[in-house]
Short mmCIF file of N, CA and C in Angstrom, two decimals:
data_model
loop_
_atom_site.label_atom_id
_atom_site.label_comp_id
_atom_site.label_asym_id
_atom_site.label_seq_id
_atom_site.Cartn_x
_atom_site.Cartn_y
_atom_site.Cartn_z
N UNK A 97 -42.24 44.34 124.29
CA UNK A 97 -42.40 44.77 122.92
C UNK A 97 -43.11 43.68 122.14
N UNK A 98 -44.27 44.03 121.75
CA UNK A 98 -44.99 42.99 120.75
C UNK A 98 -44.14 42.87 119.21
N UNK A 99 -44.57 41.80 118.72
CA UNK A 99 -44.05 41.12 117.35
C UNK A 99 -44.97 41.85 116.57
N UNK A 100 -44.70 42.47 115.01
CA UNK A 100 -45.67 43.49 114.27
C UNK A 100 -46.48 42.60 113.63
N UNK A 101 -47.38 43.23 113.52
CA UNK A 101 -48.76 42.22 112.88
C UNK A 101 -48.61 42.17 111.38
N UNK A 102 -48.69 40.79 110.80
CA UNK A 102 -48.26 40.70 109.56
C UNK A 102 -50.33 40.93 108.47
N UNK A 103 -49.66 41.94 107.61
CA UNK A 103 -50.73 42.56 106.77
C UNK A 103 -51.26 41.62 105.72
N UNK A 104 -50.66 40.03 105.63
CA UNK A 104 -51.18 38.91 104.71
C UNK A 104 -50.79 38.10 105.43
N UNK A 105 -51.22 36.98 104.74
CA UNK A 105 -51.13 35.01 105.06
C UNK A 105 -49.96 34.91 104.60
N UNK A 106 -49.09 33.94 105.60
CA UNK A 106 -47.79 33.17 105.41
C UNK A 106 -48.01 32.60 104.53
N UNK A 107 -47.26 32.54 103.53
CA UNK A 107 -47.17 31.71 102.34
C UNK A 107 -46.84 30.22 102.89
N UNK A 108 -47.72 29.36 102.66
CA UNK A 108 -47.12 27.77 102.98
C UNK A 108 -46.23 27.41 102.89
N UNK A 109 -46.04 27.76 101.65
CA UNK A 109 -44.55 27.17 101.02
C UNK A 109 -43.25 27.75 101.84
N UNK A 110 -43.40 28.39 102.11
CA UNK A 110 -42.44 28.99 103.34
C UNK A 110 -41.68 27.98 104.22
N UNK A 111 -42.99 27.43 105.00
CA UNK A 111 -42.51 25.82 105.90
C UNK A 111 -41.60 25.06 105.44
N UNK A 112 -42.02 24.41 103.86
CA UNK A 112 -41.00 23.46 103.55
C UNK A 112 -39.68 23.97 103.09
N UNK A 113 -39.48 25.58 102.80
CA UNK A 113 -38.55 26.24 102.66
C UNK A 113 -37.60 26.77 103.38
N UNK A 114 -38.51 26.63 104.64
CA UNK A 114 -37.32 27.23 105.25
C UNK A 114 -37.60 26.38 106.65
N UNK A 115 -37.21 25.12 106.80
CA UNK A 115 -37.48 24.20 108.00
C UNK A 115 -36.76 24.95 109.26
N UNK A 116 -37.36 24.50 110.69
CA UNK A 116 -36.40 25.04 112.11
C UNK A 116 -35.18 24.75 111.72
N UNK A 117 -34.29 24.00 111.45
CA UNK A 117 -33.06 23.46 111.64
C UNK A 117 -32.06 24.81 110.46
N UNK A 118 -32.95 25.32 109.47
CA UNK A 118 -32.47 26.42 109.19
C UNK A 118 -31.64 27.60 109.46
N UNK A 119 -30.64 28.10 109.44
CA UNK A 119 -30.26 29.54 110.08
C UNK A 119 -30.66 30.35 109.05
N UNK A 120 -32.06 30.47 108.28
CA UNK A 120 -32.76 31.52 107.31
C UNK A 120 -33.91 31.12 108.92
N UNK A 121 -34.57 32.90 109.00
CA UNK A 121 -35.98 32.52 109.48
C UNK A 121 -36.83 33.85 108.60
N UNK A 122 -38.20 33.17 108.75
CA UNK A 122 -39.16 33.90 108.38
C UNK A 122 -39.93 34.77 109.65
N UNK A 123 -39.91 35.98 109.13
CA UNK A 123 -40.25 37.10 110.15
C UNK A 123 -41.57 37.95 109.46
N UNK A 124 -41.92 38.66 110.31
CA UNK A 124 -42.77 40.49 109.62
C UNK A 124 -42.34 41.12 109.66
N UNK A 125 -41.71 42.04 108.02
CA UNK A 125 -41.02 42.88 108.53
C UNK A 125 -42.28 44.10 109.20
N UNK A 126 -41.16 45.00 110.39
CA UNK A 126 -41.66 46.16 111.07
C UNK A 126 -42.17 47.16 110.02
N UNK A 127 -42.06 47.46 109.09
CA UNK A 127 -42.47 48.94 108.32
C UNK A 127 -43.64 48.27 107.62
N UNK A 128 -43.27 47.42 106.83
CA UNK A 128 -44.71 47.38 105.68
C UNK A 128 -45.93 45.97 106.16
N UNK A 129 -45.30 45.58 107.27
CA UNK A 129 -45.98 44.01 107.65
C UNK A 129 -46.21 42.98 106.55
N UNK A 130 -45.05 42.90 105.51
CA UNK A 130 -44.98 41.44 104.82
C UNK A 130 -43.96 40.86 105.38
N UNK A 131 -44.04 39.16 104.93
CA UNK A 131 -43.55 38.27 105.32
C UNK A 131 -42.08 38.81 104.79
N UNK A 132 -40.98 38.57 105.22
CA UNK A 132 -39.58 38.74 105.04
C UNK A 132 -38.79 37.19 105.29
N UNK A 133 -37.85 36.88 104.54
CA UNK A 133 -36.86 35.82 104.91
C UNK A 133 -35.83 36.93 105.47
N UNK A 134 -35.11 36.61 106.54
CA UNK A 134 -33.94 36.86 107.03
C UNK A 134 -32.72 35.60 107.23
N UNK A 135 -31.94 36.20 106.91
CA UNK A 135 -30.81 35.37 106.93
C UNK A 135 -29.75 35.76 107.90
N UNK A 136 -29.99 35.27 109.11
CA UNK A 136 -28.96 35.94 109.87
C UNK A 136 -27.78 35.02 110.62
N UNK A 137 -26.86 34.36 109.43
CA UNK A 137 -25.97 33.77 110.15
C UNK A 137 -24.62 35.03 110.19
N UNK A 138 -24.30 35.77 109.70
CA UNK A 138 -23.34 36.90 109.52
C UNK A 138 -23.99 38.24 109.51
N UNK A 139 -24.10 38.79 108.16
CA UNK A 139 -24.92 40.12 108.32
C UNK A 139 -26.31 39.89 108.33
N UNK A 140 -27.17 40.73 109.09
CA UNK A 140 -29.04 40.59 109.18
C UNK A 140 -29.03 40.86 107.20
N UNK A 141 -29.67 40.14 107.12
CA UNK A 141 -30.30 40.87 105.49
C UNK A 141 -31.82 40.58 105.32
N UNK A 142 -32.33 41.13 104.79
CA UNK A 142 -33.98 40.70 104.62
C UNK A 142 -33.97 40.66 102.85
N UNK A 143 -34.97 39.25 103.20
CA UNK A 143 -35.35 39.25 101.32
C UNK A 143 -36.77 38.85 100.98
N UNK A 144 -37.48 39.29 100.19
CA UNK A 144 -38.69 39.14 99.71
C UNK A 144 -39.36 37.80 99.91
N UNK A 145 -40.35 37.46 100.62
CA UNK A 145 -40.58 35.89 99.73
C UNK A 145 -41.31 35.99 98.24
N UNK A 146 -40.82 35.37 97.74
CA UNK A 146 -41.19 34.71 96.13
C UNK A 146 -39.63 34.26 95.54
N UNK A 147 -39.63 33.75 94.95
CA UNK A 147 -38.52 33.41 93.65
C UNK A 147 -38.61 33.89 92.76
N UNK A 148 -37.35 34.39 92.63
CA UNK A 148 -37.03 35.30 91.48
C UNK A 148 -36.41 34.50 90.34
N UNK A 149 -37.09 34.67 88.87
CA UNK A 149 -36.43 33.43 88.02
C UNK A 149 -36.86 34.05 86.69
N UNK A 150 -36.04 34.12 85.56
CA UNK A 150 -36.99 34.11 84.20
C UNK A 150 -37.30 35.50 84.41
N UNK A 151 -38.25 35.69 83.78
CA UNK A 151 -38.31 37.39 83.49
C UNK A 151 -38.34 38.27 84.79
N UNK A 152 -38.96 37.45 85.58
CA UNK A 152 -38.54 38.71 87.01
C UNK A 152 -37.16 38.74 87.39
N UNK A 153 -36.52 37.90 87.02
CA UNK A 153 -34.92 37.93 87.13
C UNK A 153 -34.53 39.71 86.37
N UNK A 154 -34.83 39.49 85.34
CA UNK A 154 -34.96 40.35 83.92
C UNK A 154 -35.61 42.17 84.80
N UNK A 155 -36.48 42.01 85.55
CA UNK A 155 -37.18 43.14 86.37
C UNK A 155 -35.92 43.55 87.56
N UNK A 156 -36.04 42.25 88.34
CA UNK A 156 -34.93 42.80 89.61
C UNK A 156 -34.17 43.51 88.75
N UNK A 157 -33.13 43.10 87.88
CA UNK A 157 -31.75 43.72 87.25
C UNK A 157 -32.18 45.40 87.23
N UNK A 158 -33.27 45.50 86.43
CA UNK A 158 -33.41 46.86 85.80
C UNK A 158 -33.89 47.87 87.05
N UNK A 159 -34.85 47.43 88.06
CA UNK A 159 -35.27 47.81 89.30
C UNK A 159 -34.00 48.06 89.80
N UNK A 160 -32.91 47.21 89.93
CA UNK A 160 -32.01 47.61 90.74
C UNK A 160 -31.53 46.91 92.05
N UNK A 161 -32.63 45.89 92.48
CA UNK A 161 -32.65 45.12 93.65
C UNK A 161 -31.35 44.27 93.46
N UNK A 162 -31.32 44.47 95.17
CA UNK A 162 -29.99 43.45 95.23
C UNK A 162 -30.35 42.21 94.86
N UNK A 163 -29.77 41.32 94.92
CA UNK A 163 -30.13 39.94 94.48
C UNK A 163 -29.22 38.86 95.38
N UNK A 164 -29.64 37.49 95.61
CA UNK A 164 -28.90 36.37 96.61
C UNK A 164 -29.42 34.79 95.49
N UNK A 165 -28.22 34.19 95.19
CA UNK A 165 -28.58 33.32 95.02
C UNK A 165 -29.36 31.91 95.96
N UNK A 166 -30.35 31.26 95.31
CA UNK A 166 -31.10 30.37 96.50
C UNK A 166 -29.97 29.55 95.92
N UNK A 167 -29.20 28.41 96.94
CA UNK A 167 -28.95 26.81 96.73
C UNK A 167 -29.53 25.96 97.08
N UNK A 168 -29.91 24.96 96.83
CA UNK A 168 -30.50 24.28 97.51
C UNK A 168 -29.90 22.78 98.12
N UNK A 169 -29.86 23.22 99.72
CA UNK A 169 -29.30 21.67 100.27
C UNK A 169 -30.07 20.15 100.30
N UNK A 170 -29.99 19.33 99.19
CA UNK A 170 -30.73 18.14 99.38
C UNK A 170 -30.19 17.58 100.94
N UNK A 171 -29.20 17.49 101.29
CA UNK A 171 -28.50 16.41 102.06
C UNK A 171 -28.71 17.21 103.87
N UNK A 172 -29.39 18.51 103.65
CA UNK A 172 -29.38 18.87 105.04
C UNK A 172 -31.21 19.45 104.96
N UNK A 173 -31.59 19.54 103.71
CA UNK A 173 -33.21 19.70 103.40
C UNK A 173 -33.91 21.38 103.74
N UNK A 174 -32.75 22.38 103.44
CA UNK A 174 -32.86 23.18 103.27
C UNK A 174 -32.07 24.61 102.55
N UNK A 175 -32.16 25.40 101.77
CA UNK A 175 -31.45 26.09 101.33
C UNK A 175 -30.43 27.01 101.88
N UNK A 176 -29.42 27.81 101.05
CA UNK A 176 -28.34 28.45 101.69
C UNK A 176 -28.52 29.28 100.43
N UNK A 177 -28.00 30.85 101.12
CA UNK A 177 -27.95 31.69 100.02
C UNK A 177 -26.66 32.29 99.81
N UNK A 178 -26.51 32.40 98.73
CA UNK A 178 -25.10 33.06 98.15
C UNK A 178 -25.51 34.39 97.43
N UNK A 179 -24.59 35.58 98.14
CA UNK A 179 -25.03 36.77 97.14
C UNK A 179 -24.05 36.75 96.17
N UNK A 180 -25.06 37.59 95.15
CA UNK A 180 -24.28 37.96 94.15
C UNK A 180 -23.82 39.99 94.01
N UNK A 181 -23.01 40.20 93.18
CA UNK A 181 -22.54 41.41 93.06
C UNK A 181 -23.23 42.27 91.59
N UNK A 182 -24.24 43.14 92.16
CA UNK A 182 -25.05 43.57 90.64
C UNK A 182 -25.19 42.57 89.84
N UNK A 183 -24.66 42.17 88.22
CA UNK A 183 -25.06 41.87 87.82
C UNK A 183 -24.15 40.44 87.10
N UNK A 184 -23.21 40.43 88.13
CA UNK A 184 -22.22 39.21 88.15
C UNK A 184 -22.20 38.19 89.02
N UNK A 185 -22.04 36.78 88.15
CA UNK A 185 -22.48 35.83 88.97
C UNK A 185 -23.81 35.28 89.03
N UNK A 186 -24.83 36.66 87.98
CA UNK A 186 -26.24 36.20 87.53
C UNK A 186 -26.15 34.92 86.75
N UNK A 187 -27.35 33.99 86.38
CA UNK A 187 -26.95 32.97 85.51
C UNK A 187 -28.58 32.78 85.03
N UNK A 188 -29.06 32.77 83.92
CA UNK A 188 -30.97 32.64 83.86
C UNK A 188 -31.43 32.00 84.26
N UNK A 189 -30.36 30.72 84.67
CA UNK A 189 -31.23 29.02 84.63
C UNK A 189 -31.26 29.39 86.39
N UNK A 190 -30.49 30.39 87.19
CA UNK A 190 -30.00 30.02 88.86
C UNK A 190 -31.88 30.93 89.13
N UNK A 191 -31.90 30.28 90.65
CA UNK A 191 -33.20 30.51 91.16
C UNK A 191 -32.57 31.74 92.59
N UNK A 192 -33.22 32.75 92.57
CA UNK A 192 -32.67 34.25 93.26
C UNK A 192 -34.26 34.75 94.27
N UNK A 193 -33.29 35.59 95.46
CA UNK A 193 -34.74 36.06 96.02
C UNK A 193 -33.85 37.46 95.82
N UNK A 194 -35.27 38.48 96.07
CA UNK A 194 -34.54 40.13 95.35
C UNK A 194 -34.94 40.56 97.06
N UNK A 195 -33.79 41.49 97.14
CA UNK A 195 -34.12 42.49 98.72
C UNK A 195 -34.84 42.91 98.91
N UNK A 196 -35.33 43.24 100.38
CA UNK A 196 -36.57 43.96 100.72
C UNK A 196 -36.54 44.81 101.12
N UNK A 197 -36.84 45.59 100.25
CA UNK A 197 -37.47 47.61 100.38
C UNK A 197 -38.44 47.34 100.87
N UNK A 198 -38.89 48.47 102.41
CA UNK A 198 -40.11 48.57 102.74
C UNK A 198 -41.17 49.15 101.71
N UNK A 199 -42.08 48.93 101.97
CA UNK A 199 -43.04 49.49 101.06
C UNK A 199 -43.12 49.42 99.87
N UNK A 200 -42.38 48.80 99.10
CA UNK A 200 -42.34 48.17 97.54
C UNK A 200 -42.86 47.15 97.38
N UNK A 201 -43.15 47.13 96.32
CA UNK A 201 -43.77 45.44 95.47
C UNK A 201 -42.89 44.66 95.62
N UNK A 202 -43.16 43.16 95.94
CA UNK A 202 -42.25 42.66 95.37
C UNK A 202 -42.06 42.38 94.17
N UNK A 203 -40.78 41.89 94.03
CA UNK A 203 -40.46 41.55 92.23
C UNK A 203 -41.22 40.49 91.78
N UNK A 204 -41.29 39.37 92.53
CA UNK A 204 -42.08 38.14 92.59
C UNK A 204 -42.95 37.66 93.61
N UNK A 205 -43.85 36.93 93.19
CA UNK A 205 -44.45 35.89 94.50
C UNK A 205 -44.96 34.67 94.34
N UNK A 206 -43.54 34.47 93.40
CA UNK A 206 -43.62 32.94 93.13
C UNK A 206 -43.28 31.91 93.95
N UNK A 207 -43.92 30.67 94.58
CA UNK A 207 -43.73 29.86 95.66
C UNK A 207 -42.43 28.93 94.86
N UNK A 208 -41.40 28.72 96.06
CA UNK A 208 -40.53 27.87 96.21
C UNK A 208 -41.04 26.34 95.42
N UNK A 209 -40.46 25.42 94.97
CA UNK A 209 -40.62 24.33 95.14
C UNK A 209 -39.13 23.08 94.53
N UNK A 210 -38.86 22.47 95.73
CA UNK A 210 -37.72 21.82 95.93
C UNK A 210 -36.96 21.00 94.33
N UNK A 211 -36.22 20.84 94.21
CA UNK A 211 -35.45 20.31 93.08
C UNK A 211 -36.35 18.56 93.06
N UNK A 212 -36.30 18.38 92.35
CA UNK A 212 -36.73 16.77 92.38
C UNK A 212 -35.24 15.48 92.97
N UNK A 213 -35.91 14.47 93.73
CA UNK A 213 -34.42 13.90 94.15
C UNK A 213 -34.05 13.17 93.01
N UNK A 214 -32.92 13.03 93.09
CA UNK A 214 -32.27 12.66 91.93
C UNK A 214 -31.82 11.01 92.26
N UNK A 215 -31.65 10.17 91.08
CA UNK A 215 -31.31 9.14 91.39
C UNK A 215 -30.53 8.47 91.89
N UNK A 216 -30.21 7.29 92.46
CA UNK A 216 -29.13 6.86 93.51
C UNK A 216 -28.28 6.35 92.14
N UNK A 217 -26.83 6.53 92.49
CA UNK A 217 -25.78 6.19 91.73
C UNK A 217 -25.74 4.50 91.66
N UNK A 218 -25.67 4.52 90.52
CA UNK A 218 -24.94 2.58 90.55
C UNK A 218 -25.92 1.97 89.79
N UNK A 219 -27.64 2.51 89.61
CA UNK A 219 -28.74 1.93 88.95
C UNK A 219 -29.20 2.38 87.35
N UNK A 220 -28.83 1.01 87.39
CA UNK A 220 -28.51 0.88 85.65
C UNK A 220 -30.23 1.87 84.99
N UNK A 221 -30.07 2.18 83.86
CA UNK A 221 -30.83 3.03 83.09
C UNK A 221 -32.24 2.36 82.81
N UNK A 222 -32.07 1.39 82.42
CA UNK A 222 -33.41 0.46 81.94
C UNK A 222 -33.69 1.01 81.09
N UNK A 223 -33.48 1.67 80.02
CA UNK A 223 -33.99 2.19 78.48
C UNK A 223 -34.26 1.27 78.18
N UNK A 224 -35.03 1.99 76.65
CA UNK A 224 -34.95 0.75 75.41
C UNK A 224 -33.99 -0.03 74.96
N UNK A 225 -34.17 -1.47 74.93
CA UNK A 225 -33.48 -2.08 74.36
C UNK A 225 -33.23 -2.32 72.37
N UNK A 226 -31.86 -1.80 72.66
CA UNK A 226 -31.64 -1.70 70.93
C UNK A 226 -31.05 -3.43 70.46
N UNK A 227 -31.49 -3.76 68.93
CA UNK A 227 -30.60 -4.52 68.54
C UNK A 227 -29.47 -4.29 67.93
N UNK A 228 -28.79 -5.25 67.46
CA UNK A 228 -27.08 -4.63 66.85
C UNK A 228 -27.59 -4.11 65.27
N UNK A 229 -28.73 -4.52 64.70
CA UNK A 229 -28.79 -4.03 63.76
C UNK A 229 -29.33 -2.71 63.83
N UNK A 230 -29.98 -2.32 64.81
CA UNK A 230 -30.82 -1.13 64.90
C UNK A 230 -29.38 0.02 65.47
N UNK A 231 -28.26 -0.67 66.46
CA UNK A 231 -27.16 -0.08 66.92
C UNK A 231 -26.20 0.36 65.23
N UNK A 232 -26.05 -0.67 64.80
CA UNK A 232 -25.16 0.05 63.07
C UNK A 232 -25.99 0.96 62.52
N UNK A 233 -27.35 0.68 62.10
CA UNK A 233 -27.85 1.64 61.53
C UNK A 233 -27.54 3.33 61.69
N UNK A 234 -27.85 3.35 63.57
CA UNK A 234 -27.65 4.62 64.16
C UNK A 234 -26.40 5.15 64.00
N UNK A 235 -25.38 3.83 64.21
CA UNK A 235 -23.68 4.58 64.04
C UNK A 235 -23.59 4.81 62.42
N UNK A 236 -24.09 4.24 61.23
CA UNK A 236 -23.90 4.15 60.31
C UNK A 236 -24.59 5.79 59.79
N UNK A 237 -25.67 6.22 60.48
CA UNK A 237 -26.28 7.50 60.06
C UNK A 237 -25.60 8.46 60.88
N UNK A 238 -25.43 7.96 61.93
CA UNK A 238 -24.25 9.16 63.02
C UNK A 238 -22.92 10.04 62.27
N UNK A 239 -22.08 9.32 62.05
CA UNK A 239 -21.20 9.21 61.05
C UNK A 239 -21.30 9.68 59.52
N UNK A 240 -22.17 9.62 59.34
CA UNK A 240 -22.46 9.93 57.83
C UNK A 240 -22.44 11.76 57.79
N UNK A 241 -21.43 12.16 56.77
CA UNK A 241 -21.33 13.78 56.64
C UNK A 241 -23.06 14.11 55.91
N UNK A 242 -22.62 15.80 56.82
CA UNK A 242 -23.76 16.18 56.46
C UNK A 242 -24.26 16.38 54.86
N UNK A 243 -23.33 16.48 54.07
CA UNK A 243 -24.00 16.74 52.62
C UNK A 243 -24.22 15.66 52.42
N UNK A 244 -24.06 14.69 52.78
CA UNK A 244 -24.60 13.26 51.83
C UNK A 244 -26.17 12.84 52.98
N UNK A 245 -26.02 13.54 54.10
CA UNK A 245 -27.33 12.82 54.76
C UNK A 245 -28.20 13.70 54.39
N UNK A 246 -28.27 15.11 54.12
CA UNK A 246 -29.35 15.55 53.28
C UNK A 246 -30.11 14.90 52.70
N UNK A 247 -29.62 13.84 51.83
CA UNK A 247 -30.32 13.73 50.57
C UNK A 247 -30.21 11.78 50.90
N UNK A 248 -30.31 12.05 51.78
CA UNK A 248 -30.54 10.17 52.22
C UNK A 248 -32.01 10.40 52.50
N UNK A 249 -32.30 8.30 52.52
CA UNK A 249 -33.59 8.48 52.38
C UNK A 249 -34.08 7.78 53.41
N UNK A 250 -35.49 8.82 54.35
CA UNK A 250 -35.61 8.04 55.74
C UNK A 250 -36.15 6.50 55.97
N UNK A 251 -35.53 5.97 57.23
CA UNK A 251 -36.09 4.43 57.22
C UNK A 251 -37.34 4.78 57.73
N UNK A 252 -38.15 3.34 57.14
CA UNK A 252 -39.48 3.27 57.20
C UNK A 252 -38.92 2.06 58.19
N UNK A 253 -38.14 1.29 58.33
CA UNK A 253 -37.97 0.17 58.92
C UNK A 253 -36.52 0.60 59.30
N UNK A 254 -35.44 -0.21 59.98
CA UNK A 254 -34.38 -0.12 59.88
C UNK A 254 -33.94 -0.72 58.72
N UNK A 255 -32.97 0.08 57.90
CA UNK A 255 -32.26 -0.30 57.00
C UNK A 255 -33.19 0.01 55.94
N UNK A 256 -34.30 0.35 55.42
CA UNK A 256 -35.06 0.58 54.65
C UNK A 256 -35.66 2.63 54.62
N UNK A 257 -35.69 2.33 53.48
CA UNK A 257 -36.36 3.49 53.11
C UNK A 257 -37.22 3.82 51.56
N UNK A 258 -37.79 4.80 51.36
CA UNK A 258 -38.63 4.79 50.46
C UNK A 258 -38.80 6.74 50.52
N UNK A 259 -38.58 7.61 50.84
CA UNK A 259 -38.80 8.77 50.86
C UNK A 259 -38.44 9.86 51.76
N UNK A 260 -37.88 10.67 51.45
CA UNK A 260 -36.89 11.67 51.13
C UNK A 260 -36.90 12.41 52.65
N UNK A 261 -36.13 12.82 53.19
CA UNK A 261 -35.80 13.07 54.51
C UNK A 261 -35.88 14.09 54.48
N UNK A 262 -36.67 14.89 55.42
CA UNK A 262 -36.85 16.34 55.17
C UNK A 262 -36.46 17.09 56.94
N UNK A 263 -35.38 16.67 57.40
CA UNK A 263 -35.45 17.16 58.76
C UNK A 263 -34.47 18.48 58.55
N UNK A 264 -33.79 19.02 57.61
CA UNK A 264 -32.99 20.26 57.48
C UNK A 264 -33.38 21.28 56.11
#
């Protein structure tokens, strides 16, 4: 039995998405010959490639498509999906792939791209350095209720001012 001939180009982004060491693989599906993610550590499921996020989030819902949350594993360098139930457990900011109906559009075909690594714990900030006068000032305006900072007047310098604060 031959493998079905896929009707477009593998999306690149695919590779770094879904590395061998993965239990997601990328297949064709048999009916419409697009690329499919399958996830087959428990039930087979097939899901669209693109990311679903932001207003196509907003499309899947109303379309009806099932939906899987993407996670993403920094520490093993590839994702895991978590489904969700209709329309619980959605979140705007979470990144989703929508199921695959043969012969439908997808919802998206937006390429993956990995979280940025995040910094190692223990390394100090290196900001700007404040002085203690520039530190009171800030606690001194922090502190200050809002009806009276209305009508305070902005520094031109620390501790100085000359004209009228217009940030509310």
């Amino acid at each position: 039995m031959s493998s079905p001939r896929a009707r477009e180009r593998k999306p690149p982004w695919l590779r770094q998405f879904i590395p061998k060491s993965s239990p997601l693989v990328v297949t064709v599906c048999e009916g419409c010959g697009l690329y499919i993610i399958q996830d087959r550590e428990s039930v087979w499921e097939s899901w669209d490639c693109g990311l679903v996020e932001g207003d196509d989030l907003t499309v899947a819902i109303i379309l009806g498509r099932p939906l899987t949350r993407v996670v993403w594993l920094p520490s093993v360098g590839h994702p895991l999906l978590r489904s969700v139930s209709g329309c619980a457990g959605i979140r705007p900011d979470g990144q989703y792939l929508a199921g695959h109906t043969c012969r439908l559009a997808r919802v998206s075909v937006k390429p993956f791209t990995p979280p940025k690594m995040e910094r190692p714990p223990g390394k100090p900030w290196g900001g700007p350095r404040l002085s203690k006068q520039e530190i009171a000032e800030f606690k001194r305006i922090w502190n200050m209720p809002y009806s009276r900072l209305k009508y305070e007047k902005a520094p031109t310098m620390v501790g100085q001012g000359d004209e009228k604060q217009t940030l509310f």
